[in-house]
Structure formats: structure tokens, C-alpha cells
PDB file of C-alpha atoms in Angstrom:
ATOM      1  CA  MET M 233     109.890 116.379  78.618  1.00 40.00           C
ATOM      2  CA  ALA M 234     112.317 117.659  81.216  1.00 42.00           C
ATOM      3  CA  THR M 235     115.722 116.091  81.578  1.00 43.00           C
ATOM      4  CA  ILE M 236     115.932 114.144  84.829  1.00 43.00           C
ATOM      5  CA  GLN M 237     119.071 115.216  86.665  1.00 45.00           C
ATOM      6  CA  LYS M 238     120.157 113.496  89.840  1.00 52.00           C
ATOM      7  CA  HIS M 239     121.758 115.383  92.711  1.00 54.00           C
ATOM      8  CA  PRO M 240     125.528 115.029  93.305  1.00 59.00           C
ATOM      9  CA  PRO M 241     126.480 112.292  95.800  1.00 73.00           C
ATOM     10  CA  ARG M 242     126.322 113.260  99.474  1.00 82.00           C
ATOM     11  CA  PRO M 243     128.776 111.888 102.060  1.00 93.00           C
ATOM     12  CA  LEU M 244     127.476 108.728 103.756  1.00 95.00           C
ATOM     13  CA  ARG M 245     127.675 108.731 107.570  1.00 96.00           C
ATOM     14  CA  ALA M 246     127.834 105.575 109.690  1.00 96.00           C
ATOM     15  CA  SER M 247     125.085 104.503 112.069  1.00 95.00           C
ATOM     16  CA  ARG M 248     125.297 106.247 115.446  1.00 96.00           C
ATOM     17  CA  ALA M 249     123.761 103.375 117.423  1.00 95.00           C
ATOM     18  CA  VAL M 250     125.500 102.891 120.773  1.00 94.00           C
ATOM     19  CA  ARG M 251     123.617  99.687 121.531  1.00 90.00           C
ATOM     20  CA  PRO M 252     124.411  97.160 118.762  1.00 86.00           C
ATOM     21  CA  ILE M 253     121.578  96.125 116.443  1.00 81.00           C
ATOM     22  CA  PRO M 254     121.751  92.478 115.285  1.00 75.00           C
ATOM     23  CA  LYS M 255     122.596  91.939 111.619  1.00 69.00           C
ATOM     24  CA  SER M 256     119.819  89.362 111.535  1.00 60.00           C
ATOM     25  CA  SER M 257     117.330  87.966 114.025  1.00 60.00           C
ATOM     26  CA  LYS M 258     115.018  84.990 113.609  1.00 59.00           C
ATOM     27  CA  GLY M 259     111.416  86.148 113.657  1.00 61.00           C
ATOM     28  CA  HIS M 260     112.363  89.847 113.634  1.00 70.00           C
ATOM     29  CA  PHE M 261     112.558  92.426 110.841  1.00 83.00           C
ATOM     30  CA  VAL M 262     115.983  94.048 111.239  1.00 90.00           C
ATOM     31  CA  GLY M 263     117.894  96.228 108.832  1.00 92.00           C
ATOM     32  CA  GLU M 264     119.147  99.668 107.979  1.00 95.00           C
ATOM     33  CA  LEU M 265     117.862 102.654 106.048  1.00 96.00           C
ATOM     34  CA  VAL M 266     119.529 105.824 104.802  1.00 97.00           C
ATOM     35  CA  PHE M 267     117.942 109.259 105.144  1.00 97.00           C
ATOM     36  CA  ASN M 268     119.115 112.727 104.133  1.00 96.00           C
ATOM     37  CA  ARG M 269     120.364 114.760 107.082  1.00 94.00           C
ATOM     38  CA  GLY M 270     121.264 118.175 105.772  1.00 89.00           C
ATOM     39  CA  ASN M 271     124.104 117.708 103.307  1.00 91.00           C
ATOM     40  CA  VAL M 272     124.899 114.143 104.317  1.00 94.00           C
ATOM     41  CA  ARG M 273     123.248 110.745 103.959  1.00 97.00           C
ATOM     42  CA  GLN M 274     122.780 109.140 107.379  1.00 97.00           C
ATOM     43  CA  ARG M 275     122.697 105.381 107.948  1.00 97.00           C
ATOM     44  CA  MET M 276     120.289 104.290 110.686  1.00 96.00           C
ATOM     45  CA  GLY M 277     119.527 100.786 111.934  1.00 95.00           C
ATOM     46  CA  TYR M 278     116.229  99.374 113.184  1.00 95.00           C
ATOM     47  CA  GLY M 279     115.433  96.210 115.117  1.00 93.00           C
ATOM     48  CA  SER M 280     111.818  95.575 114.121  1.00 94.00           C
ATOM     49  CA  MET M 281     109.198  96.436 111.528  1.00 95.00           C
ATOM     50  CA  LEU M 282     107.565  98.718 114.101  1.00 97.00           C
ATOM     51  CA  GLU M 283     110.844 100.615 114.587  1.00 97.00           C
ATOM     52  CA  HIS M 284     111.236 100.891 110.801  1.00 97.00           C
ATOM     53  CA  ASP M 285     107.741 102.316 110.342  1.00 98.00           C
ATOM     54  CA  ALA M 286     108.010 104.628 113.350  1.00 98.00           C
ATOM     55  CA  SER M 287     111.347 105.995 112.148  1.00 98.00           C
ATOM     56  CA  LEU M 288     110.006 106.851 108.688  1.00 98.00           C
ATOM     57  CA  CYS M 289     106.999 108.629 110.181  1.00 98.00           C
ATOM     58  CA  MET M 290     109.316 110.697 112.372  1.00 98.00           C
ATOM     59  CA  ILE M 291     111.854 111.502 109.632  1.00 98.00           C
ATOM     60  CA  TYR M 292     109.153 112.847 107.319  1.00 98.00           C
ATOM     61  CA  ARG M 293     107.082 114.729 109.868  1.00 96.00           C
ATOM     62  CA  PRO M 294     107.076 118.560 109.829  1.00 95.00           C
ATOM     63  CA  GLY M 295     109.823 120.140 111.904  1.00 96.00           C
ATOM     64  CA  PHE M 296     112.199 117.176 111.650  1.00 97.00           C
ATOM     65  CA  ALA M 297     115.937 117.822 112.061  1.00 97.00           C
ATOM     66  CA  ASP M 298     117.547 114.519 113.092  1.00 98.00           C
ATOM     67  CA  LEU M 299     116.901 111.007 114.392  1.00 98.00           C
ATOM     68  CA  GLU M 300     119.427 108.951 116.355  1.00 98.00           C
ATOM     69  CA  GLU M 301     118.911 105.295 117.165  1.00 97.00           C
ATOM     70  CA  GLN M 302     119.785 103.007 120.095  1.00 96.00           C
ATOM     71  CA  LEU M 303     121.119 105.596 122.526  1.00 96.00           C
ATOM     72  CA  ALA M 304     123.483 104.993 125.422  1.00 96.00           C
ATOM     73  CA  PRO M 305     121.635 103.630 128.472  1.00 96.00           C
ATOM     74  CA  VAL M 306     119.868 105.890 130.952  1.00 96.00           C
ATOM     75  CA  MET M 307     120.185 104.881 134.586  1.00 96.00           C
ATOM     76  CA  PHE M 308     116.934 105.169 136.514  1.00 95.00           C
ATOM     77  CA  THR M 309     115.554 104.219 139.915  1.00 94.00           C
ATOM     78  CA  ASP M 310     112.624 101.797 139.748  1.00 87.00           C
ATOM     79  CA  VAL M 311     109.600 101.902 142.058  1.00 82.00           C
ATOM     80  CA  ASP M 312     111.283  99.391 144.369  1.00 84.00           C
ATOM     81  CA  GLY M 313     114.350 101.621 144.737  1.00 88.00           C
ATOM     82  CA  SER M 314     116.643  99.478 142.578  1.00 92.00           C
ATOM     83  CA  ARG M 315     118.785 100.910 139.805  1.00 95.00           C
ATOM     84  CA  HIS M 316     118.327  99.819 136.191  1.00 94.00           C
ATOM     85  CA  LYS M 317     119.348 100.714 132.648  1.00 95.00           C
ATOM     86  CA  HIS M 318     116.925 101.807 129.938  1.00 95.00           C
ATOM     87  CA  PHE M 319     117.841 101.945 126.257  1.00 96.00           C
ATOM     88  CA  PHE M 320     115.789 104.388 124.208  1.00 97.00           C
ATOM     89  CA  ASP M 321     115.168 103.264 120.645  1.00 97.00           C
ATOM     90  CA  PHE M 322     115.377 106.765 119.179  1.00 98.00           C
ATOM     91  CA  ARG M 323     115.987 110.412 119.953  1.00 98.00           C
ATOM     92  CA  LEU M 324     114.155 112.820 117.675  1.00 98.00           C
ATOM     93  CA  THR M 325     115.531 116.345 117.277  1.00 98.00           C
ATOM     94  CA  GLU M 326     113.173 118.997 115.941  1.00 98.00           C
ATOM     95  CA  THR M 327     114.198 122.113 114.037  1.00 97.00           C
ATOM     96  CA  THR M 328     113.457 124.117 117.197  1.00 98.00           C
ATOM     97  CA  GLY M 329     116.195 122.156 119.003  1.00 98.00           C
ATOM     98  CA  ARG M 330     113.702 120.205 121.126  1.00 98.00           C
ATOM     99  CA  LYS M 331     114.777 116.597 121.703  1.00 98.00           C
ATOM    100  CA  ILE M 332     112.324 113.757 122.347  1.00 98.00           C
ATOM    101  CA  CYS M 333     113.477 110.324 123.532  1.00 98.00           C
ATOM    102  CA  ILE M 334     111.365 107.577 122.002  1.00 98.00           C
ATOM    103  CA  SER M 335     110.610 104.035 123.140  1.00 98.00           C
ATOM    104  CA  VAL M 336     108.975 101.850 120.494  1.00 98.00           C
ATOM    105  CA  LYS M 337     106.792  99.125 121.994  1.00 97.00           C
ATOM    106  CA  PRO M 338     103.940  96.872 120.879  1.00 97.00           C
ATOM    107  CA  GLU M 339     100.643  98.175 122.224  1.00 97.00           C
ATOM    108  CA  GLU M 340     100.120  95.049 124.332  1.00 97.00           C
ATOM    109  CA  ILE M 341     103.291  95.892 126.280  1.00 97.00           C
ATOM    110  CA  ALA M 342     102.879  99.675 126.389  1.00 98.00           C
ATOM    111  CA  LYS M 343      99.413  99.443 127.962  1.00 97.00           C
ATOM    112  CA  THR M 344     100.575  97.350 130.937  1.00 97.00           C
ATOM    113  CA  GLU M 345     100.857  98.948 134.367  1.00 96.00           C
ATOM    114  CA  VAL M 346     104.385  97.542 134.721  1.00 94.00           C
ATOM    115  CA  TYR M 347     105.562  99.375 131.604  1.00 96.00           C
ATOM    116  CA  LYS M 348     103.740 102.581 132.530  1.00 96.00           C
ATOM    117  CA  ALA M 349     105.406 102.639 135.948  1.00 94.00           C
ATOM    118  CA  GLN M 350     108.822 101.896 134.466  1.00 94.00           C
ATOM    119  CA  ILE M 351     108.660 104.523 131.734  1.00 97.00           C
ATOM    120  CA  ALA M 352     107.501 107.108 134.277  1.00 96.00           C
ATOM    121  CA  ALA M 353     110.669 106.444 136.280  1.00 96.00           C
ATOM    122  CA  VAL M 354     112.792 106.549 133.119  1.00 97.00           C
ATOM    123  CA  LYS M 355     111.168 109.850 132.168  1.00 97.00           C
ATOM    124  CA  ARG M 356     112.200 111.432 135.461  1.00 96.00           C
ATOM    125  CA  ALA M 357     115.805 110.433 134.804  1.00 97.00           C
ATOM    126  CA  ALA M 358     115.941 111.356 131.117  1.00 98.00           C
ATOM    127  CA  ILE M 359     114.224 114.756 130.951  1.00 98.00           C
ATOM    128  CA  GLY M 360     116.709 117.528 131.572  1.00 97.00           C
ATOM    129  CA  SER M 361     119.560 115.105 131.099  1.00 96.00           C
ATOM    130  CA  ILE M 362     119.428 113.831 127.539  1.00 97.00           C
ATOM    131  CA  CYS M 363     116.114 115.189 126.207  1.00 98.00           C
ATOM    132  CA  HIS M 364     113.235 117.584 126.751  1.00 98.00           C
ATOM    133  CA  ALA M 365     110.463 114.989 126.570  1.00 98.00           C
ATOM    134  CA  VAL M 366     109.847 111.236 126.509  1.00 98.00           C
ATOM    135  CA  ALA M 367     107.282 109.415 124.373  1.00 98.00           C
ATOM    136  CA  THR M 368     106.235 105.868 123.553  1.00 98.00           C
ATOM    137  CA  ILE M 369     105.240 104.861 120.032  1.00 98.00           C
ATOM    138  CA  THR M 370     103.095 101.794 119.380  1.00 98.00           C
ATOM    139  CA  GLU M 371     101.368 100.504 116.266  1.00 98.00           C
ATOM    140  CA  ARG M 372      98.284 102.503 117.315  1.00 97.00           C
ATOM    141  CA  ASN M 373     100.219 105.749 116.812  1.00 96.00           C
ATOM    142  CA  ILE M 374     101.104 104.982 113.189  1.00 98.00           C
ATOM    143  CA  ALA M 375      98.299 106.069 110.883  1.00 97.00           C
ATOM    144  CA  PRO M 376      98.220 104.127 107.575  1.00 98.00           C
ATOM    145  CA  ASP M 377      97.967 107.320 105.492  1.00 98.00           C
ATOM    146  CA  VAL M 378     100.909 108.914 107.302  1.00 98.00           C
ATOM    147  CA  LEU M 379     103.036 105.790 106.869  1.00 98.00           C
ATOM    148  CA  HIS M 380     102.115 105.507 103.182  1.00 98.00           C
ATOM    149  CA  ASN M 381     103.158 109.098 102.546  1.00 98.00           C
ATOM    150  CA  ALA M 382     106.332 108.759 104.630  1.00 98.00           C
ATOM    151  CA  LYS M 383     107.374 105.771 102.488  1.00 98.00           C
ATOM    152  CA  LEU M 384     106.689 107.835  99.372  1.00 98.00           C
ATOM    153  CA  TYR M 385     108.676 110.808 100.670  1.00 98.00           C
ATOM    154  CA  HIS M 386     111.527 108.443 101.519  1.00 98.00           C
ATOM    155  CA  ALA M 387     111.545 106.941  98.033  1.00 98.00           C
ATOM    156  CA  ALA M 388     111.464 110.485  96.600  1.00 98.00           C
ATOM    157  CA  ARG M 389     113.931 111.994  99.055  1.00 97.00           C
ATOM    158  CA  ASP M 390     116.638 112.865  96.505  1.00 96.00           C
ATOM    159  CA  PRO M 391     116.007 115.973  94.400  1.00 95.00           C
ATOM    160  CA  GLU M 392     115.939 116.046  90.593  1.00 96.00           C
ATOM    161  CA  PRO M 393     116.841 119.721  90.156  1.00 95.00           C
ATOM    162  CA  GLU M 394     115.716 120.379  86.581  1.00 95.00           C
ATOM    163  CA  LEU M 395     112.485 118.405  86.862  1.00 96.00           C
ATOM    164  CA  ASP M 396     111.723 119.891  90.286  1.00 97.00           C
ATOM    165  CA  ALA M 397     112.277 123.406  88.928  1.00 96.00           C
ATOM    166  CA  GLU M 398     110.040 122.764  85.923  1.00 95.00           C
ATOM    167  CA  ILE M 399     107.197 121.416  88.033  1.00 96.00           C
ATOM    168  CA  HIS M 400     107.539 124.211  90.566  1.00 95.00           C
ATOM    169  CA  SER M 401     107.324 126.769  87.738  1.00 95.00           C
ATOM    170  CA  LYS M 402     104.085 125.192  86.482  1.00 96.00           C
ATOM    171  CA  LEU M 403     102.220 124.872  89.777  1.00 96.00           C
ATOM    172  CA  HIS M 404     100.362 128.109  89.035  1.00 94.00           C
ATOM    173  CA  LEU M 405      98.518 126.176  86.298  1.00 94.00           C
ATOM    174  CA  ILE M 406      96.661 124.206  88.964  1.00 94.00           C
ATOM    175  CA  VAL M 407      93.243 125.890  89.107  1.00 90.00           C
ATOM    176  CA  GLY M 408      91.042 124.312  91.765  1.00 91.00           C
ATOM    177  CA  PRO M 409      91.472 120.768  93.109  1.00 95.00           C
ATOM    178  CA  THR M 410      93.302 118.752  90.422  1.00 97.00           C
ATOM    179  CA  PRO M 411      94.435 115.087  90.328  1.00 98.00           C
ATOM    180  CA  ILE M 412      98.228 114.829  90.428  1.00 98.00           C
ATOM    181  CA  GLY M 413      98.263 112.597  87.350  1.00 97.00           C
ATOM    182  CA  ASP M 414      96.181 115.043  85.321  1.00 97.00           C
ATOM    183  CA  PHE M 415      98.484 117.940  86.193  1.00 98.00           C
ATOM    184  CA  LEU M 416     101.617 115.952  85.279  1.00 97.00           C
ATOM    185  CA  GLU M 417     100.110 114.943  81.951  1.00 97.00           C
ATOM    186  CA  LYS M 418      99.037 118.521  81.253  1.00 96.00           C
ATOM    187  CA  ILE M 419     102.578 119.857  81.642  1.00 96.00           C
ATOM    188  CA  GLY M 420     104.076 117.014  79.613  1.00 96.00           C
ATOM    189  CA  VAL M 421     106.129 115.107  82.190  1.00 96.00           C
ATOM    190  CA  GLY M 422     103.748 112.254  82.958  1.00 96.00           C
ATOM    191  CA  GLY M 423     104.592 109.662  85.588  1.00 96.00           C
ATOM    192  CA  ALA M 424     108.258 110.699  85.599  1.00 96.00           C
ATOM    193  CA  GLY M 425     107.201 113.729  87.627  1.00 97.00           C
ATOM    194  CA  PHE M 426     105.366 111.867  90.406  1.00 98.00           C
ATOM    195  CA  PHE M 427     108.305 111.835  92.849  1.00 98.00           C
ATOM    196  CA  SER M 428     108.952 115.494  92.087  1.00 98.00           C
ATOM    197  CA  MET M 429     105.318 116.271  92.878  1.00 98.00           C
ATOM    198  CA  ALA M 430     105.670 114.360  96.145  1.00 98.00           C
ATOM    199  CA  ARG M 431     108.595 116.604  97.033  1.00 98.00           C
ATOM    200  CA  ALA M 432     106.535 119.675  96.130  1.00 97.00           C
ATOM    201  CA  ILE M 433     103.844 118.524  98.566  1.00 97.00           C
ATOM    202  CA  ARG M 434     106.360 117.602 101.241  1.00 97.00           C
ATOM    203  CA  PHE M 435     108.004 121.030 101.141  1.00 95.00           C
ATOM    204  CA  GLY M 436     104.750 122.985 100.960  1.00 94.00           C
ATOM    205  CA  HIS M 437     104.855 124.143  97.331  1.00 95.00           C
ATOM    206  CA  ALA M 438     101.676 122.166  96.574  1.00 96.00           C
ATOM    207  CA  HIS M 439      98.978 121.033  98.970  1.00 96.00           C
ATOM    208  CA  LEU M 440      96.664 118.090  99.422  1.00 96.00           C
ATOM    209  CA  PHE M 441      93.052 119.132  98.946  1.00 94.00           C
ATOM    210  CA  THR M 442      92.066 116.642 101.650  1.00 94.00           C
ATOM    211  CA  PRO M 443      94.290 114.528 103.929  1.00 94.00           C
ATOM    212  CA  GLY M 444      95.028 111.032 102.682  1.00 97.00           C
ATOM    213  CA  LYS M 445      97.418 108.814 100.780  1.00 98.00           C
ATOM    214  CA  ILE M 446      99.293 110.516  97.968  1.00 98.00           C
ATOM    215  CA  ARG M 447      98.534 108.732  94.700  1.00 98.00           C
ATOM    216  CA  SER M 448      98.159 109.704  91.048  1.00 98.00           C
ATOM    217  CA  GLU M 449      94.457 110.381  91.563  1.00 98.00           C
ATOM    218  CA  THR M 450      94.998 112.487  94.710  1.00 98.00           C
ATOM    219  CA  LEU M 451      93.611 116.009  94.449  1.00 98.00           C
ATOM    220  CA  VAL M 452      96.087 118.827  94.998  1.00 97.00           C
ATOM    221  CA  SER M 453      95.884 122.593  94.930  1.00 94.00           C
ATOM    222  CA  ALA M 454      98.419 125.379  94.593  1.00 87.00           C
ATOM    223  CA  GLU M 455      97.114 127.042  97.737  1.00 72.00           C
ATOM    224  CA  ALA M 456      96.891 125.644 101.252  1.00 64.00           C
ATOM    225  CA  ALA M 457      93.457 124.244 102.062  1.00 54.00           C
TER     226      ALA M 457
END
């Protein structure tokens, strides 16, 4: 079996939230997670379970470069002509350099005409100033399979160089759709290689035969479907 070697420690960067996030809040899921941003580990706070789930789905989507939370307020003019502040929950930066300001809202709020009118006004103020686009994320936008896999990628975010190299060198042994567990047993690493296989899928070295949650029984192939 391969020796499991952890990566050297990366510098830990503080949260970049401009608007403070409570350390605790009765009835709310608040906390902090750490994701890998290039060669550093980045702390990022969240103020609800929905923000937590949305952030993971964004961090582990293709083309991700960075995610900032609780930006400085954007001043906008409301429909009645009055001036207000809007705090975006996140700003997603893609590898292309495109920046998207994100508001995370429960669906019951996001579907109201009041919110739609307000975010339209905010959009006019934000685009060209602090981002290229504005979007709202609700629970309806978070697919269970995507969230499941994002949580897996997050748990498996740190490389294990020797194990990763061994698995990568054996991917050519996958002939036709093969369960992940069967492949790992065949090459002699067993369950210890599951996170490494998740990284191989995440970075395009192996491919899901059909979309879905990544589990031991999930079928993978060495070629893109």
C-alpha cells in the first residue's frame, strides 16, 4: 500500500469580511470554514446554513479562483429615489477574472416583488463598479448531488502526493465504467485512496460515468463521458 504523505502546511489567511459575522446567533448556523486559495489556506465566515452550502458549491465549481464574504456596502438608489446600503454575502472570482456578486436569500424572500425590485436597483449600482454580474442564490439553486460532492471535495482538498501519484499512474487500468471501490481494491490501496480518487475526479484525471453523488459504488471511467 502507498505511504500517505500530507502536504506541507500552507499559510493561513484571516477572514476578509468587511461586515462582521456574529460568533454565535440563536437560531442561526454561523461559523467559519477554511479553503485552499492557491498556496494559502483562506478563512471564510458564513452566517447561515444556506450561506455555508452555497459557499462550498461555489468553491468547488469549475473555473473557481476566489470567494470573498461580506463585502463593503454598495450604495444604491431605490425605486422611491431614496439611497440605501446593500451588503453582498459573497463575491465569486472566476479563473477568467470575471467577478460575480452574490446575495444568498431564502426562496420565500427572493421570489417577492419587493426583493426583485431592490436587487435590480442594487445590480445597476454594482455592475461596473465592484463586479461584472450579480446573482441571487436560494436553496432551489443548490442541487443535492452538487452539494454532496462539494462537501467531499472540501474534505479531500489537501493533496497526498505519493498516494495521488500512485492512483494517477494506475488510472489507465480502468477499462469501461468501474466502481471506485473496485478500482481502489484492485490497485491495493482500498478505502485509503477514496479522497485521492475524489481529487482525481475533481481535477479531471478521472470522470464520472453518469452525474451523481460520488460514493464507493459510483462508476468512473478514465475517459470523459
